[in-house]
Coordinates of C-alpha atoms in Angstrom, one line a residue:
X1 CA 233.9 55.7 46.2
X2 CA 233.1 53.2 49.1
X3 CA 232.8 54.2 52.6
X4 CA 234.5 51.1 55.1
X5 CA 231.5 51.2 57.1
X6 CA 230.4 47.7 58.4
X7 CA 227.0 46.7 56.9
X8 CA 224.0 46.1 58.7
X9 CA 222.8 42.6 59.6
X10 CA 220.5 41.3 57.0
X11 CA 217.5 41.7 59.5
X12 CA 218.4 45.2 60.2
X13 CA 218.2 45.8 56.5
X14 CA 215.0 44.1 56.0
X15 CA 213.7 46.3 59.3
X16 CA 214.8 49.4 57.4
X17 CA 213.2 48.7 54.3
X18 CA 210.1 48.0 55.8
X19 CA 210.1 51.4 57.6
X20 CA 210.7 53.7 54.0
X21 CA 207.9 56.0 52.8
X22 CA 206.1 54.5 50.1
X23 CA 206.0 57.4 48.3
X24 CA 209.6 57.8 47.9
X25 CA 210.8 54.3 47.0
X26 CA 214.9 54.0 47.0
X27 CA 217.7 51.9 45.8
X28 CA 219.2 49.5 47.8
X29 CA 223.3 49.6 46.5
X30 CA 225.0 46.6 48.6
X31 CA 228.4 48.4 47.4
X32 CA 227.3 51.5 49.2
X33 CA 227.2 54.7 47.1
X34 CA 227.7 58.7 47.3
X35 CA 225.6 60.5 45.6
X36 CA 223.5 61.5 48.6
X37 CA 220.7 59.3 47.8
X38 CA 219.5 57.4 50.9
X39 CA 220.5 53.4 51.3
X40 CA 219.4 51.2 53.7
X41 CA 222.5 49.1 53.4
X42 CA 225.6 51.0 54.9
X43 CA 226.0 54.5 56.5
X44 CA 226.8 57.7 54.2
X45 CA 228.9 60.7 54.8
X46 CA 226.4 63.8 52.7
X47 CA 224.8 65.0 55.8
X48 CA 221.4 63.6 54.5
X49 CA 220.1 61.1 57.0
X50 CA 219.9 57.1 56.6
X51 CA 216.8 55.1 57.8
X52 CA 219.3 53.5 59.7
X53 CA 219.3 53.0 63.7
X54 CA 222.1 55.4 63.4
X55 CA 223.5 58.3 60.7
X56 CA 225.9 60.8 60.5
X57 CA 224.5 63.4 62.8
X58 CA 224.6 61.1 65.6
X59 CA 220.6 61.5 66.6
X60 CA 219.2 58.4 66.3
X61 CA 216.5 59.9 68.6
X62 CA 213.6 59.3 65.4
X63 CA 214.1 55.5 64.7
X64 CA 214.5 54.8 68.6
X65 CA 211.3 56.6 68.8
X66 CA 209.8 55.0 65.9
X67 CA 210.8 51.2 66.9
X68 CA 209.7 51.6 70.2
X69 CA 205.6 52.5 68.9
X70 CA 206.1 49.9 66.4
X71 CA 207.1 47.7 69.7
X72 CA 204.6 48.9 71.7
X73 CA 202.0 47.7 68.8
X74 CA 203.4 44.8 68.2
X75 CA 202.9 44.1 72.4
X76 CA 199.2 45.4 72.5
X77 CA 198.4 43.0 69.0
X78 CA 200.1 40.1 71.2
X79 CA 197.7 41.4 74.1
X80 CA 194.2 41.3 72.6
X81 CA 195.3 38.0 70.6
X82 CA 195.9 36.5 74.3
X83 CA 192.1 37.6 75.2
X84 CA 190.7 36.5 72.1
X85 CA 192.0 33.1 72.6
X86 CA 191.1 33.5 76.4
X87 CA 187.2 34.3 75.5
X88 CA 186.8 31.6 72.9
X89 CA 188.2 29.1 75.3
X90 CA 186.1 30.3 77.8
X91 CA 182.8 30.3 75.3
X92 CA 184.3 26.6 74.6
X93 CA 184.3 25.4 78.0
X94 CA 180.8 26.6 78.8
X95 CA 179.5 25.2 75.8
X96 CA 180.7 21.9 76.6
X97 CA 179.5 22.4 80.3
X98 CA 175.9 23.2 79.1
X99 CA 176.5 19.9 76.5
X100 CA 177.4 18.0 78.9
X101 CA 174.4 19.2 81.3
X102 CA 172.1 18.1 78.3
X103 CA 173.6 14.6 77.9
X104 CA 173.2 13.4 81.7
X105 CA 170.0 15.0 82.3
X106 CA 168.5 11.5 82.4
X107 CA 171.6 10.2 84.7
X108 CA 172.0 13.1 87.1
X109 CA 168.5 13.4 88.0
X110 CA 168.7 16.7 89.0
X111 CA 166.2 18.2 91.6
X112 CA 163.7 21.0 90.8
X113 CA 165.6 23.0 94.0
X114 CA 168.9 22.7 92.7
X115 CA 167.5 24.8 89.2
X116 CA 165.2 27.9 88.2
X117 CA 162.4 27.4 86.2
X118 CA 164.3 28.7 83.1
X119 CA 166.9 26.6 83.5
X120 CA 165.0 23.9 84.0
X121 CA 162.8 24.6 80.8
X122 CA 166.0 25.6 78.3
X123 CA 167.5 21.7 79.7
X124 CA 164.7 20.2 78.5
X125 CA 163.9 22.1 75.3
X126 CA 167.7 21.6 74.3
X127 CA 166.9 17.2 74.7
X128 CA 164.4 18.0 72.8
X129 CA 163.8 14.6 71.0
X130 CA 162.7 12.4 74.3
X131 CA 160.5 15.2 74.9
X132 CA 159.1 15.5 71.5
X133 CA 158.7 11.9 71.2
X134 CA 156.4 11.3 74.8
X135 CA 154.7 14.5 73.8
X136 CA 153.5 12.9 70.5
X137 CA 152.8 9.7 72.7
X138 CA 150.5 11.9 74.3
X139 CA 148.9 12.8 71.9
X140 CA 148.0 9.3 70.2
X141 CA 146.9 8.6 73.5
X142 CA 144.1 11.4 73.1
X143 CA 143.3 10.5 69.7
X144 CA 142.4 7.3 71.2
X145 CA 140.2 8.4 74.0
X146 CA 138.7 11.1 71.7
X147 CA 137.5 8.0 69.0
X148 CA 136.2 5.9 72.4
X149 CA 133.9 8.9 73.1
X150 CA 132.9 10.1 69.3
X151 CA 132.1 6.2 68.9
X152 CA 129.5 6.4 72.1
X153 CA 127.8 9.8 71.4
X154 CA 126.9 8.2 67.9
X155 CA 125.5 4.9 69.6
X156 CA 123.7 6.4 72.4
X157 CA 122.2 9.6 70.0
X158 CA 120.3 6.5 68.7
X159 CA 118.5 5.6 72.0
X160 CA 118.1 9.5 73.5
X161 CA 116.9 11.1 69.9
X162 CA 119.9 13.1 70.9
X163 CA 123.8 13.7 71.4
X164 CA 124.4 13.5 75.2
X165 CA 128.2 14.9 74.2
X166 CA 128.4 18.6 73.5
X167 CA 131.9 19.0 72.6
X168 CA 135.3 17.0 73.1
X169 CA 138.0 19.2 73.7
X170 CA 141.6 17.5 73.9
X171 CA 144.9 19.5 75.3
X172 CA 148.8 18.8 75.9
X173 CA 150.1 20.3 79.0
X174 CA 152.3 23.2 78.8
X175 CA 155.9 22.7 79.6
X176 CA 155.7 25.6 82.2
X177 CA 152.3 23.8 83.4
X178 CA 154.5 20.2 84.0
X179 CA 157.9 21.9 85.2
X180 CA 155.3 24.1 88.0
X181 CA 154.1 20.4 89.1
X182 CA 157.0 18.7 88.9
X183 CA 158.1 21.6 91.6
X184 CA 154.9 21.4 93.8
X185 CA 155.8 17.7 94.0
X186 CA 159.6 17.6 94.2
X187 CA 159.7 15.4 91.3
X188 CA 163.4 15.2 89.9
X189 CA 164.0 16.5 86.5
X190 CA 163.9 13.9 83.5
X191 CA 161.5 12.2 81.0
X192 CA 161.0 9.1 83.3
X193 CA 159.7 10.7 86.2
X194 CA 157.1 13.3 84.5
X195 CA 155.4 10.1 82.6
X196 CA 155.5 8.3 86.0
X197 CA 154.7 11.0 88.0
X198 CA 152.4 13.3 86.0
X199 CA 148.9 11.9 85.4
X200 CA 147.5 14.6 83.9
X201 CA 149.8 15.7 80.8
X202 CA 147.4 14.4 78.5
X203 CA 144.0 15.8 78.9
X204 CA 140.3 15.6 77.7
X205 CA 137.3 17.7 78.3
X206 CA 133.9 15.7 77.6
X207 CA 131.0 18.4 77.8
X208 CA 127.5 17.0 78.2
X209 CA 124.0 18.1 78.5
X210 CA 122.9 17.2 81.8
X211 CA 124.0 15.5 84.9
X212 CA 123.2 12.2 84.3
X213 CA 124.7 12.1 80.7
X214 CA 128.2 12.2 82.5
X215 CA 127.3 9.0 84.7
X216 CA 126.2 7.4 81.7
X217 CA 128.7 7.5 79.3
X218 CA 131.6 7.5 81.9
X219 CA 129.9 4.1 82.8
X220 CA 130.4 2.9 79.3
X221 CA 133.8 4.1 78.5
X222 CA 134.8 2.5 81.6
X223 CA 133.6 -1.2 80.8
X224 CA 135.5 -1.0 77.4
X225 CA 138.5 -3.7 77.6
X226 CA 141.4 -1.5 76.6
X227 CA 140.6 0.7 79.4
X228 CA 142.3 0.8 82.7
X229 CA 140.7 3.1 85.6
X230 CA 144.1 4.4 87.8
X231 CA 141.8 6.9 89.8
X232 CA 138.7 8.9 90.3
X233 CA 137.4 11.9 92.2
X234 CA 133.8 12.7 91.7
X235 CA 133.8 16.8 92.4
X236 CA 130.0 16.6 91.4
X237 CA 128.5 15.2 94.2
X238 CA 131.5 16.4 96.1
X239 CA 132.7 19.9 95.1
X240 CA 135.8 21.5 96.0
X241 CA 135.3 24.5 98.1
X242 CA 135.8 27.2 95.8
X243 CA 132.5 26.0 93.8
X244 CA 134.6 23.2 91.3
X245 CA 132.4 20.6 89.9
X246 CA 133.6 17.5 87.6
X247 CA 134.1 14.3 87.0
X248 CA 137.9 13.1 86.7
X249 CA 139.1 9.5 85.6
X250 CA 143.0 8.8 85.7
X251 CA 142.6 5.8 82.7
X252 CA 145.6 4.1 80.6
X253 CA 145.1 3.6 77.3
X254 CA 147.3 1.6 75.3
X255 CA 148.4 3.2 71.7
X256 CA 149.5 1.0 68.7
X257 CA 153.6 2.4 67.3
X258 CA 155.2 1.2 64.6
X259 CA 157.2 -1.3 66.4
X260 CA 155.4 -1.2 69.6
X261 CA 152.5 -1.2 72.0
X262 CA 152.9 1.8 74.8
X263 CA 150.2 2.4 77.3
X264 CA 149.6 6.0 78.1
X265 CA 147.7 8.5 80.8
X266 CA 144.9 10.3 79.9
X267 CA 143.0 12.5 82.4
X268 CA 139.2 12.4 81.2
X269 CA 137.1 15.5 82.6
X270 CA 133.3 15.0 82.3
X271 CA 131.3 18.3 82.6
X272 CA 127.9 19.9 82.0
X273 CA 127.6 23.2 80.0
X274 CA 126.9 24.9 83.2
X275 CA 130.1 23.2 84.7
X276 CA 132.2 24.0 81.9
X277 CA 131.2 28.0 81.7
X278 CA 131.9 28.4 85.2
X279 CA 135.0 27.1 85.6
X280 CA 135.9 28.4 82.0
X281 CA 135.4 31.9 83.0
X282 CA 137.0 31.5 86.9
X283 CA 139.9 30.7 85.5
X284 CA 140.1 33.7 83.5
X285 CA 139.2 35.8 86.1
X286 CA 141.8 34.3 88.8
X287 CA 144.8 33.2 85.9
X288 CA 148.2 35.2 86.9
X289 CA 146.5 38.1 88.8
X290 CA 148.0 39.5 92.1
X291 CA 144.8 40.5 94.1
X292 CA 144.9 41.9 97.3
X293 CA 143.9 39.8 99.9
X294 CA 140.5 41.4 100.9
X295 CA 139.7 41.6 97.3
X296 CA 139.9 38.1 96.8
X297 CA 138.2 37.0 100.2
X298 CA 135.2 38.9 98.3
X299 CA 135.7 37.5 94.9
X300 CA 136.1 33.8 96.0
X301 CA 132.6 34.4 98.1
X302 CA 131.4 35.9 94.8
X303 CA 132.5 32.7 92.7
X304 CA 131.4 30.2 95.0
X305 CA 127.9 32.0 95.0
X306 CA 127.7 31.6 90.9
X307 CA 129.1 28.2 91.3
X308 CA 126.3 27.5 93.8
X309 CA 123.8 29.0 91.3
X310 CA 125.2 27.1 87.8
X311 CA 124.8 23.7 90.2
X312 CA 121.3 24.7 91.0
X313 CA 120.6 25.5 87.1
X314 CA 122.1 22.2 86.2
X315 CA 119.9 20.1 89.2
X316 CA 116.6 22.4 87.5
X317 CA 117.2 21.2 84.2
X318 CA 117.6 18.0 84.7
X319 CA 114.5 18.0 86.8
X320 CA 113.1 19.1 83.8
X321 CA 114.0 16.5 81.3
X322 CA 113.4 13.9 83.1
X323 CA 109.8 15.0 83.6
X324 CA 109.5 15.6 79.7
X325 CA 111.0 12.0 79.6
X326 CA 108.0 10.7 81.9
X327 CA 105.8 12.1 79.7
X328 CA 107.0 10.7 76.7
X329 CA 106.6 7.7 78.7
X330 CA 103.0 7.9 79.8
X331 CA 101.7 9.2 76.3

């Protein structure tokens, strides 16, 4: 026996199926049934309720209740979709801000002012390949120079029974050491204007054994044809006043590419032993400390008094061999 109930809309019956325990599974009958069994396609008249919006009873309190959490879910799920696509446009843009940052680093020419020292550094470590590529300029460029001098302490150990050169000790400036100068100097950020600006990112230590070894071979790497002297500043014969002694040349160099001929700056230091283990250990001493002020008024006093005493050494020994040279001499 049918009941003349209207059916339910086909989405109301798909609604209701969806909301039946799994662990009592029904029937749907299209033609309506009674034998008390619950339907989900038209109301029935035993008293036993439907899963539909409404039933027999007239309470339809439970499904009004349980549509409006599955609502409420459904508006919440909507909700944090919203944000996720929010963030990850967000995370997008950004990344295509910092992208774009990297691109026209060259273009913009950014000032040092206008960036922290973090910034600056994680700009030019992301263009990394200009960077790379001048930094392994560089270092051709002290390969070079290294040769020149390795090439002269051979020759002149002929004619002095002796090496005049110590040691040769070559170094790439740090990017932190370059990005600290570029700021001292206001130089705008980019690869042009550190290899313009910066003469001393490629560096070389020549350690001798006496005064006039330095004169001497600095003299002869000079007169080489390849070699072009930008500056000098003798701090031997005039030191700096916290006790610095040392002979700087600013040359260019060129260095042969693959496809090309690129000269480069090299910054030649020429010390004595002495020279060397002073300023060696003062910069360990001084490097990144925060010393009070009267404490360093004492130590600088204290440095410039060794300094004073490693010049005096250095002047005594070569007083020395050049006496034990006269003799050789006379004899």
């Amino acid at each position: 026996m049918h009941n003349n109930s209207a059916p339910h809309s086909d989405a109301q019956n798909a609604a209701n199926i969806g909301s039946q325990s799994t662990e009592h599974p029904v029937t749907v009958n299209t033609t309506g049934n009674t034998t008390g069994t619950p339907h989900t396609g038209f109301t029935n008249t035993t008293g036993i309720p439907s899963t539909d919006s409404t039933n027999a009873t007239g309470d339809p309190s439970k499904d009004t209740t349980s549509d409006e959490s599955r609502r409420a879910q459904a508006v919440a799920e909507i909700a944090a979709a919203k944000n996720a696509i929010r963030t990850a446009r967000m995370a997008a843009a950004e990344a295509d801000a910092v992208s774009k940052a990297v691109i026209n680093l060259n273009d913009k020419r950014l000032q040092l002012s206008e960036l922290s020292t973090d910034a600056a550094l994680e700009l030019l470590r992301v263009n990394t390949m200009p960077y790379q590529k001048l930094m392994t300029y560089y270092r051709c460029a002290i390969m070079e120079v290294e040769t020149k001098f390795k090439v002269l302490n051979e020759e002149l150990s002929l004619s002095y029974e002796r090496n005049p050169i110590e040691s040769i000790k070559g170094r790439i400036k740090t990017p932190e050491s370059i990005f600290r100068k570029m700021r001292q100097k206001d130089i705008p950020v980019s690869i042009e204007t550190v290899e313009e600006h910066i003469n001393d990112i490629a560096g070389i230590r020549i350690i001798c054994s006496f005064i006039d070894d330095i004169y001497t071979i600095a003299e002869s790497f000079l007169m080489q044809d390849d070699v072009t002297l930008i500056a000098i500043k003798d701090y031997i014969k005039n030191p700096k006043p916290g006790g610095y002694r040392s002979l700087h040349l600013i040359i260019s160099i060129p260095i042969f590419l693959q496809n090309e001929k690129r000269n480069m700056k090299v910054e030649v230091q020429l010390r004595t032993i002495a020279m060397d283990f002073w300023a060696s250990l003062e910069h360990k001493i001084r490097y990144k400390k925060h010393i009070p002020e009267n404490e360093a008024a004492l130590l600088a006093r204290e440095l410039l008094e060794c300094a004073d005493q490693s010049a005096a050494l250095d002047e005594k020994m070569q007083v020395i061999k050049n006496r034990l040279k006269h003799l050789g001499e006379t004899t």
